[in-house]
Amino acid sequence: MGAEAGESVFRRVAVGCDHGGFSLKETVLEVLGQLGIQAADFGTSSEESVDYPSFALPVAEAVSRGECDAGILLCGTGIGMAIAANKVPGVRAAVCGCSCTAALTRSHNDANVLALGARVTGGALVQDAVRAFCTTPFDGGRHTGRLRAIAEIEEKYGPGGSERGG
Ligand code: RB5
């Protein structure tokens, strides 16, 4: 891919959070705006307690269907959001707490969902992680076959897959 340094590789990014991630959602939206990325905000919109899978699902589906190029999810740790999002076919969600892992999960894993933990990662690190995630292209090369192997696991357990029985 031919993105210039600091240029976004995504045009439209889906964003979602639960009450544990709400405190940093605005920060994420601001960084996306600075990068010229259109954000689709799937909520939540307050610190009232909600269930994170309800917000992971629409974000992951928007990515899986190609309606958004990528997603960013926030909860207390990022972990629940990533577990839920990774159940949706085609989604590769990664929990990252710094720019280093956020860049590597793009360049090595072609991650299409970034999961952040607002209770464990400070605002400055979240800003750095979002910038790195959105500006780092997939390296391709030796990583491509590994992604294919991940997709084959998904197919094995999906409809018509050998582990689904009949
Ligand atoms: C909510 O209390 C918390 O469990 C949630 O935000 C998240 O951290 C789950 O992984």
Short mmCIF file of C-alpha atoms and ligand atoms in Angstrom, two decimals:
data_model
loop_
_atom_site.label_atom_id
_atom_site.label_comp_id
_atom_site.label_asym_id
_atom_site.label_seq_id
_atom_site.Cartn_x
_atom_site.Cartn_y
_atom_site.Cartn_z
CA MET A 1 0.00 0.00 0.00
CA GLY A 2 1.22 3.47 -0.74
CA ALA A 3 0.23 5.61 2.23
CA GLU A 4 2.58 8.54 2.91
CA ALA A 5 4.02 8.79 6.44
CA GLY A 6 1.30 10.04 8.77
CA GLU A 7 -1.44 9.62 6.17
CA SER A 8 -4.48 7.54 7.08
CA VAL A 9 -4.96 4.18 5.43
CA PHE A 10 -8.70 4.27 6.29
CA ARG A 11 -11.44 6.60 5.05
CA ARG A 12 -14.31 5.54 7.32
CA VAL A 13 -13.93 4.02 10.79
CA ALA A 14 -16.68 2.60 13.04
CA VAL A 15 -16.37 3.51 16.72
CA GLY A 16 -18.09 1.92 19.70
CA CYS A 17 -17.67 1.75 23.46
CA ASP A 18 -19.34 0.62 26.65
CA HIS A 19 -19.54 2.62 29.88
CA GLY A 20 -15.98 1.56 30.78
CA GLY A 21 -14.61 3.05 27.57
CA PHE A 22 -16.85 6.08 27.26
CA SER A 23 -14.39 8.48 28.93
CA LEU A 24 -11.98 8.15 25.99
CA LYS A 25 -14.42 7.89 23.09
CA GLU A 26 -14.33 11.64 22.42
CA THR A 27 -10.53 11.52 22.41
CA VAL A 28 -10.65 8.81 19.75
CA LEU A 29 -13.16 10.78 17.66
CA GLU A 30 -10.92 13.86 17.86
CA VAL A 31 -7.88 11.96 16.59
CA LEU A 32 -9.91 10.49 13.73
CA GLY A 33 -11.03 14.02 12.83
CA GLN A 34 -7.42 15.24 12.85
CA LEU A 35 -6.54 12.44 10.43
CA GLY A 36 -9.40 13.36 8.12
CA ILE A 37 -11.19 10.09 8.81
CA GLN A 38 -14.98 9.92 8.76
CA ALA A 39 -16.25 8.32 11.99
CA ALA A 40 -19.43 6.27 12.36
CA ASP A 41 -20.33 6.43 16.05
CA PHE A 42 -22.25 3.37 17.28
CA GLY A 43 -22.45 4.52 20.93
CA THR A 44 -22.74 4.19 23.85
CA SER A 45 -23.24 7.81 24.79
CA SER A 46 -22.97 7.90 28.59
CA GLU A 47 -21.38 6.16 31.57
CA GLU A 48 -24.59 4.28 32.33
CA SER A 49 -23.84 0.56 32.55
CA VAL A 50 -24.33 -1.38 29.30
CA ASP A 51 -23.14 -4.72 27.91
CA TYR A 52 -20.06 -4.44 25.69
CA PRO A 53 -21.06 -7.19 23.18
CA SER A 54 -24.03 -5.03 22.15
CA PHE A 55 -21.59 -2.37 20.91
CA ALA A 56 -18.86 -4.67 19.63
CA LEU A 57 -21.34 -6.40 17.31
CA PRO A 58 -22.51 -3.45 15.15
CA VAL A 59 -18.95 -2.13 14.85
CA ALA A 60 -17.61 -5.55 13.84
CA GLU A 61 -20.49 -6.07 11.40
CA ALA A 62 -19.86 -2.68 9.78
CA VAL A 63 -16.26 -3.78 9.19
CA SER A 64 -17.17 -7.31 8.09
CA ARG A 65 -19.72 -5.98 5.57
CA GLY A 66 -17.27 -3.40 4.21
CA GLU A 67 -19.41 -0.46 5.32
CA CYS A 68 -16.40 0.79 7.30
CA ASP A 69 -12.72 0.20 6.56
CA ALA A 70 -11.89 -0.44 10.22
CA GLY A 71 -13.30 -0.22 13.73
CA ILE A 72 -12.19 1.11 17.09
CA LEU A 73 -13.73 -0.27 20.27
CA LEU A 74 -13.26 0.90 23.84
CA CYS A 75 -14.21 -0.83 27.08
CA GLY A 76 -12.52 -1.01 30.48
CA THR A 77 -9.70 -3.22 29.27
CA GLY A 78 -10.37 -3.64 25.54
CA ILE A 79 -10.44 -7.39 26.10
CA GLY A 80 -14.18 -8.07 26.15
CA MET A 81 -14.67 -5.94 23.06
CA ALA A 82 -11.94 -7.82 21.18
CA ILE A 83 -13.30 -11.24 22.18
CA ALA A 84 -16.78 -10.30 20.98
CA ALA A 85 -15.64 -8.58 17.77
CA ASN A 86 -13.46 -11.55 16.79
CA LYS A 87 -16.57 -13.78 16.59
CA VAL A 88 -17.66 -11.89 13.46
CA PRO A 89 -16.24 -13.42 10.25
CA GLY A 90 -13.44 -11.44 8.68
CA VAL A 91 -12.75 -9.38 11.78
CA ARG A 92 -9.24 -9.28 13.21
CA ALA A 93 -9.48 -7.32 16.44
CA ALA A 94 -6.44 -6.61 18.61
CA VAL A 95 -6.11 -5.11 22.07
CA CYS A 96 -3.33 -2.52 22.04
CA GLY A 97 -2.09 -0.15 24.73
CA CYS A 98 0.56 1.79 22.83
CA SER A 99 1.60 2.92 19.36
CA CYS A 100 4.11 0.07 19.00
CA THR A 101 1.57 -2.76 19.24
CA ALA A 102 -1.01 -0.75 17.30
CA ALA A 103 1.42 -0.31 14.40
CA LEU A 104 2.58 -3.94 14.52
CA THR A 105 -0.93 -5.35 14.51
CA ARG A 106 -1.54 -3.40 11.31
CA SER A 107 1.73 -4.26 9.59
CA HIS A 108 1.82 -7.95 10.63
CA ASN A 109 -1.81 -8.95 11.31
CA ASP A 110 -3.68 -6.51 9.05
CA ALA A 111 -5.91 -5.93 12.09
CA ASN A 112 -9.12 -4.20 11.14
CA VAL A 113 -10.40 -3.48 14.65
CA LEU A 114 -8.43 -1.75 17.40
CA ALA A 115 -9.61 -2.49 20.94
CA LEU A 116 -8.61 -0.06 23.68
CA GLY A 117 -8.93 -0.18 27.46
CA ALA A 118 -9.86 3.17 28.96
CA ARG A 119 -9.33 1.92 32.52
CA VAL A 120 -5.82 0.67 31.85
CA THR A 121 -4.46 2.95 29.13
CA GLY A 122 -4.07 6.71 29.50
CA GLY A 123 -5.43 9.26 27.05
CA ALA A 124 -2.05 10.11 25.51
CA LEU A 125 -1.27 6.44 24.82
CA VAL A 126 -4.74 5.96 23.34
CA GLN A 127 -4.17 8.93 21.02
CA ASP A 128 -0.82 7.50 19.93
CA ALA A 129 -2.30 4.03 19.40
CA VAL A 130 -5.17 5.37 17.26
CA ARG A 131 -2.76 7.42 15.12
CA ALA A 132 -0.42 4.46 14.65
CA PHE A 133 -3.29 2.07 13.86
CA CYS A 134 -4.82 4.40 11.29
CA THR A 135 -1.59 5.33 9.50
CA THR A 136 0.20 1.97 9.29
CA PRO A 137 -0.36 -0.18 6.20
CA PHE A 138 -0.26 -3.99 6.11
CA ASP A 139 3.20 -5.24 5.14
CA GLY A 140 1.90 -8.19 3.10
CA GLY A 141 4.69 -10.58 2.09
CA ARG A 142 5.30 -13.37 4.57
CA HIS A 143 2.30 -12.25 6.65
CA THR A 144 -0.23 -12.91 3.89
CA GLY A 145 -0.11 -16.70 4.19
CA ARG A 146 -0.56 -16.48 7.95
CA LEU A 147 -3.72 -14.43 7.54
CA ARG A 148 -4.93 -17.01 5.04
CA ALA A 149 -4.33 -19.71 7.69
CA ILE A 150 -6.43 -17.72 10.18
CA ALA A 151 -9.22 -17.41 7.61
CA GLU A 152 -9.08 -21.19 7.09
CA ILE A 153 -9.68 -21.75 10.80
CA GLU A 154 -12.76 -19.52 10.53
CA GLU A 155 -13.96 -21.49 7.48
CA LYS A 156 -13.41 -24.83 9.23
CA TYR A 157 -15.86 -23.86 11.97
CA GLY A 158 -18.20 -21.79 9.78
CA PRO A 159 -21.28 -22.90 7.78
CA GLY A 160 -20.28 -25.86 5.62
CA GLY A 161 -16.99 -26.21 7.47
CA SER A 162 -15.63 -29.66 8.36
CA GLU A 163 -16.17 -29.11 12.10
CA ARG A 164 -19.80 -28.01 11.77
CA GLY A 165 -21.27 -31.44 11.14
CA GLY A 166 -24.56 -31.72 9.33
C1 RB5 B 1 -17.31 -3.33 32.41
O1 RB5 B 1 -17.34 -3.31 33.79
C2 RB5 B 1 -16.06 -4.08 31.93
O2 RB5 B 1 -16.18 -5.42 32.23
C3 RB5 B 1 -15.88 -3.87 30.44
O3 RB5 B 1 -15.75 -2.50 30.17
C4 RB5 B 1 -14.66 -4.50 29.81
O4 RB5 B 1 -13.50 -4.16 30.49
C5 RB5 B 1 -14.74 -5.94 29.53
O5 RB5 B 1 -13.82 -6.55 28.98
#
